[in-house]
CSV table of C-alpha atoms in Angstrom, one decimal:
chain,number,residue,atom,x,y,z
P,17,MET,CA,-15.7,-18.3,23.8
P,18,THR,CA,-16.2,-14.2,23.2
P,19,LYS,CA,-18.0,-13.8,19.8
P,20,THR,CA,-16.7,-12.1,17.2
P,21,ALA,CA,-18.5,-10.0,14.0
P,22,ILE,CA,-15.7,-11.7,11.5
P,23,THR,CA,-15.1,-16.2,11.8
P,24,PRO,CA,-13.0,-17.5,11.5
P,25,THR,CA,-10.8,-15.7,13.9
P,26,ARG,CA,-6.9,-14.5,12.6
P,27,GLU,CA,-6.1,-17.1,15.4
P,28,GLU,CA,-8.2,-19.7,13.3
P,29,ASN,CA,-7.4,-19.5,9.4
P,30,PHE,CA,-5.4,-16.1,8.7
P,31,SER,CA,-6.2,-15.8,5.0
P,32,GLU,CA,-10.0,-16.3,5.3
P,33,TRP,CA,-10.1,-13.9,7.6
P,34,TYR,CA,-8.1,-11.7,5.6
P,35,HIS,CA,-11.1,-11.9,2.9
P,36,ASN,CA,-13.5,-11.8,5.4
P,37,VAL,CA,-12.7,-8.7,7.1
P,38,ILE,CA,-13.0,-7.4,4.0
P,39,THR,CA,-16.3,-8.0,2.9
P,40,ALA,CA,-17.8,-7.4,6.0
P,41,ALA,CA,-15.9,-3.7,5.5
P,42,ASP,CA,-17.7,-3.9,1.6
P,43,MET,CA,-14.4,-2.3,0.8
P,44,ALA,CA,-14.3,-4.6,-2.3
P,45,GLU,CA,-15.2,-7.7,-4.0
P,46,ASN,CA,-13.7,-10.1,-6.6
P,47,SER,CA,-14.3,-9.2,-10.7
P,48,PRO,CA,-15.0,-11.0,-13.7
P,49,THR,CA,-11.9,-10.1,-14.7
P,50,ARG,CA,-9.1,-13.0,-13.9
P,51,GLY,CA,-7.1,-11.5,-11.1
P,52,ALA,CA,-8.3,-8.5,-10.0
P,53,ILE,CA,-10.8,-6.8,-7.7
P,54,THR,CA,-13.5,-3.9,-8.1
P,55,ILE,CA,-12.3,-1.4,-5.5
P,56,LYS,CA,-16.1,-0.4,-3.8
P,57,PRO,CA,-16.5,2.8,-2.6
P,58,TYR,CA,-15.4,2.5,0.8
P,59,GLY,CA,-12.8,0.6,-0.4
P,60,TYR,CA,-11.3,3.6,-2.8
P,61,ALA,CA,-12.3,6.3,-0.4
P,62,ILE,CA,-9.6,5.3,2.2
P,63,TRP,CA,-7.4,5.0,-1.3
P,64,GLU,CA,-8.2,8.2,-1.9
P,65,LEU,CA,-7.1,9.5,1.8
P,66,MET,CA,-3.5,7.3,1.4
P,67,ARG,CA,-3.1,9.0,-2.0
P,68,ASP,CA,-3.4,13.1,-1.8
P,69,GLU,CA,-1.4,12.5,1.9
P,70,LEU,CA,1.7,10.7,-0.3
P,71,ASP,CA,1.0,13.1,-3.4
P,72,ARG,CA,1.3,16.2,-1.1
P,73,ARG,CA,4.8,14.7,0.0
P,74,ILE,CA,5.5,13.6,-3.2
P,75,LYS,CA,4.9,17.2,-4.6
P,76,ALA,CA,7.0,18.9,-1.5
P,77,GLU,CA,9.9,16.7,-2.7
P,78,GLY,CA,10.0,18.6,-6.3
P,79,ALA,CA,8.5,15.8,-8.4
P,80,GLU,CA,5.7,17.4,-10.5
P,81,ASN,CA,2.6,14.5,-11.8
P,82,ALA,CA,2.2,13.7,-15.0
P,83,TYR,CA,0.7,10.5,-17.1
P,84,PHE,CA,2.2,7.7,-19.9
P,85,PRO,CA,0.6,5.8,-22.2
P,86,LEU,CA,-0.3,2.6,-20.7
P,87,LEU,CA,0.5,0.4,-23.5
P,88,ILE,CA,4.3,0.3,-23.9
P,89,PRO,CA,5.7,-1.1,-27.4
P,90,LEU,CA,7.2,-4.6,-27.0
P,91,GLU,CA,10.5,-3.1,-28.9
P,92,TYR,CA,10.8,-0.3,-25.7
P,93,MET,CA,10.7,-3.7,-23.6
P,94,THR,CA,13.5,-5.3,-24.9
P,95,LYS,CA,16.1,-2.6,-24.6
P,96,GLU,CA,17.2,-3.4,-20.6
P,97,ALA,CA,17.4,-6.6,-21.0
P,98,SER,CA,17.6,-7.0,-17.0
P,99,HIS,CA,14.5,-5.2,-17.1
P,100,VAL,CA,12.4,-7.1,-19.5
P,101,ASP,CA,13.8,-10.3,-18.5
P,102,GLY,CA,12.8,-9.6,-14.7
P,103,PHE,CA,9.0,-8.7,-15.5
P,104,ALA,CA,9.0,-11.2,-18.7
P,105,LYS,CA,6.8,-13.8,-16.8
P,106,GLU,CA,3.9,-11.5,-15.6
P,107,CYS,CA,3.4,-9.3,-19.1
P,108,ALA,CA,0.0,-8.9,-20.8
P,109,VAL,CA,1.2,-8.5,-24.3
P,110,ILE,CA,-1.7,-7.0,-27.3
P,111,THR,CA,-1.6,-8.3,-30.3
P,112,HIS,CA,-4.5,-7.4,-32.0
P,113,TYR,CA,-6.5,-4.0,-32.8
P,114,ARG,CA,-10.0,-5.5,-33.7
P,115,LEU,CA,-12.7,-8.1,-32.7
P,116,LYS,CA,-14.7,-10.0,-35.8
P,117,ASN,CA,-18.2,-11.8,-35.1
P,118,VAL,CA,-17.0,-15.9,-36.6
P,119,GLY,CA,-20.3,-17.5,-36.1
P,120,GLY,CA,-21.9,-16.0,-33.1
P,121,LYS,CA,-18.4,-15.9,-31.7
P,122,ILE,CA,-16.5,-13.0,-31.0
P,123,VAL,CA,-12.5,-13.3,-31.4
P,124,PRO,CA,-10.1,-11.0,-32.7
P,125,ASP,CA,-9.7,-10.4,-36.1
P,126,PRO,CA,-7.2,-12.4,-37.9
P,127,GLU,CA,-6.5,-8.9,-40.3
P,128,SER,CA,-5.9,-7.1,-37.2
P,129,ALA,CA,-2.8,-8.3,-36.3
P,130,LEU,CA,-0.2,-5.8,-34.7
P,131,THR,CA,2.8,-4.7,-36.8
P,132,GLU,CA,4.1,-4.6,-33.5
P,133,PRO,CA,2.4,-6.2,-30.4
P,134,TYR,CA,2.2,-3.8,-27.4
P,135,ILE,CA,2.7,-4.7,-23.7
P,136,ILE,CA,0.5,-3.4,-21.0
P,137,ARG,CA,2.6,-1.7,-18.6
P,138,PRO,CA,3.8,-3.9,-15.7
P,139,THR,CA,5.7,-0.1,-14.4
P,140,SER,CA,7.3,2.3,-17.0
P,141,GLU,CA,10.7,2.6,-16.9
P,142,THR,CA,11.1,2.3,-20.8
P,143,ILE,CA,8.3,4.5,-22.0
P,144,ILE,CA,9.5,7.5,-19.3
P,145,GLY,CA,12.8,6.2,-20.4
P,146,GLU,CA,11.9,7.4,-23.7
P,147,ALA,CA,10.4,10.5,-23.2
P,148,PHE,CA,13.1,11.7,-20.7
P,149,SER,CA,15.6,11.3,-23.9
P,150,ARG,CA,13.4,13.9,-25.4
P,151,TRP,CA,13.4,15.8,-22.8
P,152,VAL,CA,16.4,16.1,-21.0
P,153,ASN,CA,18.7,18.2,-23.7
P,154,SER,CA,21.3,20.2,-21.4
P,155,TYR,CA,22.2,20.1,-18.0
P,156,ARG,CA,19.7,23.3,-17.5
P,157,ASP,CA,17.0,20.8,-17.6
P,158,LEU,CA,18.0,18.4,-14.9
P,159,PRO,CA,17.2,17.2,-12.3
P,160,LEU,CA,14.5,16.1,-13.3
P,161,LYS,CA,11.8,14.4,-11.1
P,162,ILE,CA,8.3,13.3,-12.9
P,163,ASN,CA,5.8,11.1,-10.8
P,164,GLN,CA,2.6,9.3,-12.4
P,165,TRP,CA,-0.8,8.0,-10.5
P,166,ALA,CA,-1.9,5.0,-12.5
P,167,ASN,CA,-3.4,1.3,-13.0
P,168,VAL,CA,-0.3,-1.1,-14.3
P,169,MET,CA,-0.5,-4.8,-14.6
P,170,ARG,CA,1.7,-8.2,-14.0
P,171,TRP,CA,-0.2,-11.2,-14.8
P,172,GLU,CA,0.2,-12.8,-11.4
P,173,MET,CA,-0.7,-16.8,-10.9
P,174,ARG,CA,-1.9,-16.6,-7.6
P,175,THR,CA,-3.6,-13.9,-6.4
P,176,ARG,CA,-5.2,-12.1,-2.9
P,177,PRO,CA,-7.0,-8.8,-2.7
P,178,PHE,CA,-5.2,-5.8,-2.7
P,179,ILE,CA,-1.9,-7.7,-1.5
P,180,ARG,CA,-1.3,-9.1,-5.1
P,181,THR,CA,-3.7,-8.9,-7.9
P,182,SER,CA,-3.4,-8.8,-12.2
P,183,GLU,CA,-4.2,-5.1,-11.9
P,184,PHE,CA,-3.3,-2.6,-9.2
P,185,LEU,CA,-3.3,0.8,-8.5
P,186,TRP,CA,0.4,3.1,-7.7
P,187,GLN,CA,1.9,5.8,-8.1
P,188,GLU,CA,5.7,5.2,-9.6
P,189,GLY,CA,8.6,8.2,-9.4
P,190,HIS,CA,11.0,8.7,-12.1
P,191,CYS,CA,14.0,11.0,-12.1
P,192,ALA,CA,16.9,11.9,-14.3
P,193,PHE,CA,19.8,13.4,-12.2
P,194,ALA,CA,23.8,14.4,-13.5
P,195,THR,CA,25.2,12.8,-11.0
P,196,PRO,CA,25.6,9.1,-9.4
P,197,GLU,CA,25.3,10.5,-6.3
P,198,GLU,CA,22.0,12.4,-6.8
P,199,ALA,CA,20.3,9.5,-8.1
P,200,ASN,CA,21.4,7.3,-5.1
P,201,ALA,CA,20.7,10.1,-2.9
P,202,ASP,CA,17.3,10.6,-4.1
P,203,ALA,CA,16.1,7.3,-4.0
P,204,ARG,CA,17.1,7.1,-0.2
P,205,ARG,CA,15.6,9.9,0.2
P,206,MET,CA,12.1,8.9,-1.4
P,207,HIS,CA,13.0,5.7,1.0
P,208,LYS,CA,12.6,7.8,4.1
P,209,VAL,CA,9.9,9.6,2.2
P,210,TYR,CA,7.5,6.4,2.4
P,211,GLU,CA,9.2,5.0,6.0
P,212,ASN,CA,7.7,8.5,7.7
P,213,TYR,CA,4.5,8.5,5.7
P,214,MET,CA,3.6,5.1,6.8
P,215,ARG,CA,4.9,5.6,10.3
P,216,GLU,CA,3.1,9.2,10.2
P,217,PHE,CA,0.4,8.8,8.1
P,218,LEU,CA,-0.4,5.1,8.3
P,219,ALA,CA,0.0,4.4,12.3
P,220,ILE,CA,2.5,1.2,10.8
P,221,GLU,CA,6.1,0.5,11.4
P,222,GLY,CA,8.6,-1.2,9.5
P,223,VAL,CA,11.6,-2.4,8.8
P,224,TYR,CA,13.5,0.0,6.3
P,225,GLY,CA,16.8,-1.1,4.7
P,226,GLU,CA,18.4,-2.3,1.5
P,227,LYS,CA,17.9,-5.0,-1.1
P,228,THR,CA,20.1,-7.7,-1.0
P,229,VAL,CA,22.5,-8.5,-5.4
P,230,GLU,CA,20.0,-11.1,-4.8
P,231,GLU,CA,16.9,-9.5,-4.6
P,232,ARG,CA,17.2,-6.1,-6.2
P,233,PHE,CA,15.0,-4.3,-8.9
P,234,ALA,CA,15.7,-5.8,-12.4
P,235,GLY,CA,18.2,-2.9,-13.5
P,236,ALA,CA,19.0,-1.5,-10.6
P,237,ASP,CA,22.1,-0.8,-9.3
P,238,HIS,CA,20.8,-0.1,-5.4
P,239,THR,CA,16.8,-1.2,-3.9
P,240,TYR,CA,15.8,0.2,-1.1
P,241,SER,CA,12.5,-1.6,0.7
P,242,CYS,CA,9.8,-0.5,2.7
P,243,GLU,CA,9.0,-4.5,4.7
P,244,TRP,CA,5.7,-4.9,7.5
P,245,ILE,CA,5.2,-7.5,9.4
P,246,MET,CA,1.5,-8.6,9.6
P,247,GLN,CA,-0.1,-10.1,12.1
P,248,ASP,CA,0.5,-13.6,11.4
P,249,GLY,CA,4.1,-12.7,11.2
P,250,LYS,CA,4.4,-12.7,6.8
P,251,GLY,CA,6.1,-10.1,5.5
P,252,LEU,CA,5.3,-7.6,3.2
P,253,GLN,CA,6.8,-5.5,0.8
P,254,ALA,CA,5.3,-1.8,1.1
P,255,GLY,CA,7.4,-0.1,-0.8
P,256,THR,CA,10.8,0.1,-3.0
P,257,SER,CA,12.7,3.0,-4.5
P,258,HIS,CA,15.1,2.7,-6.8
P,259,ASP,CA,18.8,3.3,-7.6
P,260,LEU,CA,18.8,2.2,-11.3
P,261,GLY,CA,22.3,3.6,-11.6
P,262,SER,CA,22.8,4.8,-16.1
P,263,HIS,CA,21.7,1.6,-17.2
P,264,PHE,CA,18.4,3.0,-18.5
P,265,ALA,CA,20.1,5.7,-19.4
P,266,GLN,CA,22.1,4.6,-22.1
P,267,ALA,CA,19.4,1.8,-23.5
P,268,PHE,CA,16.9,4.9,-23.6
P,269,GLY,CA,19.6,7.9,-25.1
P,270,ILE,CA,18.9,10.2,-22.0
P,271,LYS,CA,22.1,12.3,-22.1
P,272,TYR,CA,22.9,15.6,-21.1
P,273,ASP,CA,25.4,18.4,-23.0
P,274,ALA,CA,27.7,18.9,-19.7
P,275,GLN,CA,28.7,22.2,-18.6
P,276,GLY,CA,32.1,22.2,-18.8
P,277,GLY,CA,31.6,20.7,-22.6
P,278,GLY,CA,30.6,17.1,-24.1
P,279,GLN,CA,27.7,14.6,-23.7
P,280,GLU,CA,27.0,12.6,-20.2
P,281,PHE,CA,24.3,10.4,-19.3
P,282,CYS,CA,22.2,11.1,-16.7
P,283,HIS,CA,21.8,8.6,-13.8
P,284,THR,CA,18.0,7.5,-12.8
P,285,SER,CA,15.5,6.5,-10.0
P,286,SER,CA,12.4,5.6,-9.6
P,287,TRP,CA,10.4,4.8,-6.6
P,288,GLY,CA,6.4,3.5,-5.8
P,289,VAL,CA,4.1,2.3,-3.5
P,290,SER,CA,0.8,0.8,-4.9
P,291,THR,CA,-3.0,-0.4,-3.0
P,292,ARG,CA,-1.2,-3.3,-1.6
P,293,MET,CA,-0.4,-0.8,0.8
P,294,ILE,CA,-4.2,-1.4,2.0
P,295,GLY,CA,-4.0,-5.2,2.3
P,296,GLY,CA,-0.8,-4.4,4.6
P,297,LEU,CA,-3.4,-1.5,6.4
P,298,VAL,CA,-6.0,-4.5,7.0
P,299,MET,CA,-3.6,-6.8,8.5
P,300,THR,CA,-1.7,-5.2,10.2
P,301,HIS,CA,-4.4,-3.0,12.2
P,302,ALA,CA,-7.5,-5.3,11.8
P,303,ASP,CA,-9.2,-7.7,14.5
P,304,ASP,CA,-11.5,-10.0,14.4
P,305,ASP,CA,-14.6,-7.3,14.7
P,306,GLY,CA,-13.5,-6.1,11.8
P,307,LEU,CA,-11.6,-3.5,10.7
P,308,VAL,CA,-9.5,-0.6,12.2
P,309,LEU,CA,-8.6,2.6,11.2
P,310,PRO,CA,-6.4,4.8,11.6
P,311,PRO,CA,-8.3,8.1,12.2
P,312,ASN,CA,-6.0,9.3,9.3
P,313,VAL,CA,-7.2,7.0,6.8
P,314,ALA,CA,-10.6,6.3,8.1
P,315,PRO,CA,-13.7,7.7,5.2
P,316,TRP,CA,-15.6,8.4,8.5
P,317,GLN,CA,-14.0,9.3,11.8
P,318,VAL,CA,-16.5,10.1,13.7
P,319,VAL,CA,-20.0,7.8,12.9
P,320,ILE,CA,-23.8,9.1,14.9
P,321,ILE,CA,-26.3,7.5,15.6
P,322,PRO,CA,-29.3,7.9,16.6
P,323,VAL,CA,-31.2,5.4,19.4
P,324,GLY,CA,-34.2,5.7,19.5
P,325,LYS,CA,-37.8,3.8,20.1
P,326,ASP,CA,-39.3,5.8,17.4
P,327,ASP,CA,-37.2,6.3,13.7
P,328,ALA,CA,-39.3,9.0,12.9
P,329,ASP,CA,-38.0,11.0,16.3
P,330,ALA,CA,-37.1,14.3,14.1
P,331,GLU,CA,-36.5,15.8,17.2
P,332,LEU,CA,-33.3,13.8,17.7
P,333,ALA,CA,-32.9,13.5,14.2
P,334,ALA,CA,-32.0,17.5,14.4
P,335,PHE,CA,-29.8,17.0,17.1
P,336,CYS,CA,-27.8,14.2,16.2
P,337,ASP,CA,-27.2,16.4,12.3
P,338,SER,CA,-26.2,19.5,14.4
P,339,VAL,CA,-23.9,17.6,16.3
P,340,SER,CA,-22.4,16.4,12.9
P,341,GLU,CA,-22.5,19.7,11.3
P,342,ARG,CA,-20.6,21.6,14.8
P,343,LEU,CA,-18.0,18.7,13.7
P,344,ILE,CA,-17.3,18.9,10.2
P,345,ALA,CA,-16.8,22.5,10.7
P,346,GLY,CA,-14.0,21.6,13.2
P,347,GLY,CA,-12.0,20.3,10.4
P,348,VAL,CA,-13.3,16.3,11.7
P,349,ARG,CA,-14.9,13.8,9.1
P,350,ALA,CA,-18.6,13.0,10.7
P,351,MET,CA,-21.8,11.8,9.2
P,352,VAL,CA,-25.1,11.1,11.0
P,353,ASP,CA,-26.5,7.5,10.2
P,354,SER,CA,-29.7,7.4,9.3
P,355,SER,CA,-30.0,4.6,7.2
P,356,ASP,CA,-33.5,2.6,8.1
P,357,ILE,CA,-32.2,-0.4,9.5
P,358,LYS,CA,-32.1,-1.3,13.6
P,359,PRO,CA,-29.8,0.8,15.8
P,360,SER,CA,-28.0,-2.4,16.5
P,361,ASP,CA,-27.2,-3.4,13.3
P,362,LYS,CA,-25.8,0.2,12.3
P,363,LEU,CA,-23.6,-0.3,15.1
P,364,TRP,CA,-22.2,-3.2,14.0
P,365,LYS,CA,-22.3,-2.3,10.2
P,366,TRP,CA,-19.4,1.0,11.2
P,367,VAL,CA,-17.6,-1.9,13.9
P,368,LYS,CA,-16.8,-3.9,11.2
P,369,LYS,CA,-15.9,-0.4,8.8
P,370,GLY,CA,-13.7,0.1,11.7
P,371,VAL,CA,-15.0,3.4,11.8
P,372,PRO,CA,-12.9,5.3,14.7
P,373,LEU,CA,-15.1,7.0,16.9
P,374,ARG,CA,-18.5,5.5,17.3
P,375,VAL,CA,-21.4,8.3,18.8
P,376,GLU,CA,-25.1,6.8,19.9
P,377,ILE,CA,-27.5,9.3,20.7
P,378,GLY,CA,-31.0,8.3,22.4
P,379,ARG,CA,-34.0,10.6,23.5
P,380,ARG,CA,-32.6,10.9,27.2
P,381,GLU,CA,-29.0,12.1,25.5
P,382,MET,CA,-30.1,14.9,24.3
P,383,GLU,CA,-32.3,16.1,26.7
P,384,VAL,CA,-29.4,17.0,28.5
P,385,ASN,CA,-27.2,17.2,25.7
P,386,SER,CA,-24.7,14.8,26.1
P,387,LEU,CA,-23.9,11.7,23.8
P,388,THR,CA,-22.1,8.3,24.8
P,389,PHE,CA,-19.0,8.0,22.4
P,390,VAL,CA,-16.7,4.5,21.7
P,391,ARG,CA,-13.2,4.3,20.4
P,392,ARG,CA,-13.3,1.2,17.3
P,393,ASP,CA,-9.4,0.3,18.4
P,394,LEU,CA,-10.4,-0.5,22.5
P,395,GLY,CA,-13.7,-1.2,22.1
P,396,LYS,CA,-16.8,-1.8,24.4
P,397,PRO,CA,-15.0,-1.1,27.4
P,398,SER,CA,-13.7,2.5,26.2
P,399,ALA,CA,-17.3,3.5,26.3
P,400,LYS,CA,-17.7,7.1,27.8
P,401,THR,CA,-20.5,9.6,28.6
P,402,ILE,CA,-20.0,13.3,28.1
P,403,GLY,CA,-21.3,16.5,27.1
P,404,ALA,CA,-22.3,16.8,23.6
P,405,ASP,CA,-20.4,20.2,23.9
P,406,GLU,CA,-17.2,18.6,25.2
P,407,PHE,CA,-16.8,16.0,22.6
P,408,VAL,CA,-17.4,18.0,19.9
P,409,SER,CA,-13.8,20.7,21.4
P,410,THR,CA,-12.4,17.3,22.0
P,411,ALA,CA,-13.3,15.2,19.1
P,412,ALA,CA,-10.2,15.9,16.9
P,413,SER,CA,-7.2,15.6,19.9
P,414,ILE,CA,-9.4,12.0,20.5
P,415,LEU,CA,-8.7,11.3,17.0
P,416,THR,CA,-5.1,12.5,17.2
P,417,LEU,CA,-4.5,10.4,20.7
P,418,MET,CA,-5.7,7.3,19.0
P,419,GLN,CA,-3.7,7.6,15.9
P,420,ALA,CA,-0.8,7.5,18.2
P,421,ASP,CA,-1.9,4.8,19.9
P,422,ILE,CA,-2.7,2.6,17.0
P,423,LEU,CA,0.8,3.7,16.1
P,424,ALA,CA,2.2,2.3,19.4
P,425,ARG,CA,0.8,-1.0,19.5
P,426,ALA,CA,1.3,-1.8,15.8
P,427,ALA,CA,5.0,-0.7,16.8
P,428,ALA,CA,5.3,-2.5,20.0
P,429,ARG,CA,3.6,-6.1,17.9
P,430,THR,CA,6.4,-5.9,15.2
P,431,ALA,CA,9.2,-5.3,17.7
P,432,SER,CA,8.3,-8.6,19.4
P,433,MET,CA,8.4,-9.8,16.3
P,434,ILE,CA,12.1,-9.5,15.0
P,435,HIS,CA,14.5,-12.5,16.6
P,436,THR,CA,18.0,-11.9,16.3
P,437,VAL,CA,19.4,-15.6,15.4
P,438,ALA,CA,23.0,-16.5,15.3
P,439,ASP,CA,23.5,-19.0,13.2
P,440,LEU,CA,21.4,-20.8,10.5
P,441,LYS,CA,20.9,-24.3,13.0
P,442,GLU,CA,19.2,-21.7,15.2
P,443,LEU,CA,17.5,-19.9,12.2
P,444,ASP,CA,16.2,-23.6,11.5
P,445,ALA,CA,15.4,-24.4,14.7
P,446,ALA,CA,13.6,-21.6,15.8
P,447,ILE,CA,11.3,-21.6,12.4
P,448,ALA,CA,10.6,-25.2,13.3
P,449,ALA,CA,9.4,-24.2,17.0
P,450,GLY,CA,6.4,-21.6,15.6
P,451,LYS,CA,8.1,-19.0,16.5
P,452,ILE,CA,6.7,-16.5,13.2
P,453,GLY,CA,8.1,-13.2,11.8
P,454,PHE,CA,11.6,-11.6,11.0
P,455,PHE,CA,14.8,-13.2,11.8
P,456,LYS,CA,17.9,-11.4,11.6
P,457,ILE,CA,20.9,-13.2,10.9
P,458,LYS,CA,24.5,-12.5,9.6
P,459,TYR,CA,24.0,-11.6,5.4
P,460,ASP,CA,27.3,-13.8,4.8
P,461,ALA,CA,25.3,-16.8,6.5
P,462,THR,CA,22.8,-16.9,4.0
P,463,LEU,CA,25.3,-17.2,1.2
P,464,VAL,CA,26.3,-20.8,1.9
P,465,PRO,CA,24.5,-24.1,0.3
P,466,GLU,CA,23.2,-25.3,3.3
P,467,TYR,CA,21.3,-21.6,3.8
P,468,ASP,CA,19.5,-22.9,0.5
P,469,ALA,CA,18.2,-25.9,2.0
P,470,ILE,CA,16.6,-23.8,4.9
P,471,GLU,CA,15.0,-21.0,2.1
P,472,GLU,CA,13.1,-23.5,0.3
P,473,LYS,CA,12.3,-25.8,4.0
P,474,HIS,CA,10.5,-22.9,5.1
P,475,LYS,CA,9.9,-21.0,2.2
P,476,LEU,CA,11.8,-17.9,3.5
P,477,THR,CA,13.0,-15.0,1.6
P,478,ARG,CA,15.5,-12.3,1.9
P,479,ARG,CA,13.6,-9.0,3.0
P,480,CYS,CA,16.3,-6.5,3.2
P,481,LEU,CA,19.3,-5.8,5.0
P,482,ASP,CA,19.6,-4.0,8.6
P,483,GLY,CA,19.0,-0.4,8.0
P,484,ALA,CA,22.1,0.4,10.4
P,485,ASP,CA,24.4,-2.7,10.2
P,486,ASP,CA,24.3,-4.1,6.7
P,487,SER,CA,26.5,-7.2,7.3
P,488,PHE,CA,23.1,-8.3,8.8
P,489,VAL,CA,19.8,-9.5,6.4
P,490,TYR,CA,16.0,-10.2,7.6
P,491,VAL,CA,14.6,-13.5,6.3
P,492,ALA,CA,11.3,-14.4,6.7
P,493,LYS,CA,7.6,-16.2,5.3
P,494,ALA,CA,6.1,-13.1,2.9
P,495,TYR,CA,3.0,-12.4,1.1
């Protein structure tokens, strides 16, 4: 059996493997706060790359960034009944504004009870809706397109790093329009922006479609979902976009003086993705040796490791530095690992961290101006020794090829785990036989009592309607 850096392997215990990949890559750790994680520098550097590219795409769609309060007055949550019902069990509530030392124990001061509690935002439709009611007065103020990068809290009972945590980071877009057609078009457009971003930047091919009535966002007329299939066959909702109709506009008085006279309620949309995408990135691309990063999201795209008998070889160090500097000048994120550990340990460190290109340079290579590089996505068999000048001039194109290859492999695996079933009997038999992934079935077949029994038996959920034919729906086990 081949020795791997991560044990257990994916096949042996996918859940434990996932946790161990994150630990080995030094991405995050559990925190003292229940259900929350500390995102460590390497993990946060990945998020920054993901965030910055998506922020660029969001701004290209005409949205502007803003920031709204973390604490939401309780009364705001009660103005949109279906919305509060959707989040009531997950809300963290602030009831006091001061602590008091009582017998050596710090407790909330009974005399500091708030007249009205605040909710730590689980999402910001309500408080942004209140702001929009003041910002929108005339048809000339529309469309209004705002995006916020923030943290939110949802008091999850069962947590998993990045995938489901009590506190997480995200972006949430909120827009107001004059007509229902514009609001729906915006929700669909941002759904497509997410799809392109996930494919082009994260190298992940997913399933994209509208949520069923049973699964749509609380308070929405339409919800469009980005669904990923993980290596264990389970689904992960990676992002959503919502057409909220005029529900929030009516609840918060978001209306405008129409061009033809009179006042009209706005129609709104909201859309968001979160650090959950980092977890999906790990579950999609990592292997039994650790993280595998598409070059676009790799903090370091090339890591150079000096390999010599003398750790204090100044000439070798200078040569490695010169290669790194030339790569950086060419737009490649490169660094030299000059840490005081054995070269073999450095090699495994960067394998587990998923660095796309690992470069090894020894005294012999230096003397003939060459180096050896290894593609992380292909492993040791890809090791190639070439001239240092050639590597510097071709590194960017190698990284581009890796990005495409990683997407192609992920897309092929996703396609192989989508199964069309004729009826509920075939669905039940396929899952019972051990088949994993998404199951495409007629939507009407899931609206009968017999489906409810199969759903409970196999822990299934409706993921989304088929984007090409909404008479079909995808069902699957999911995170």
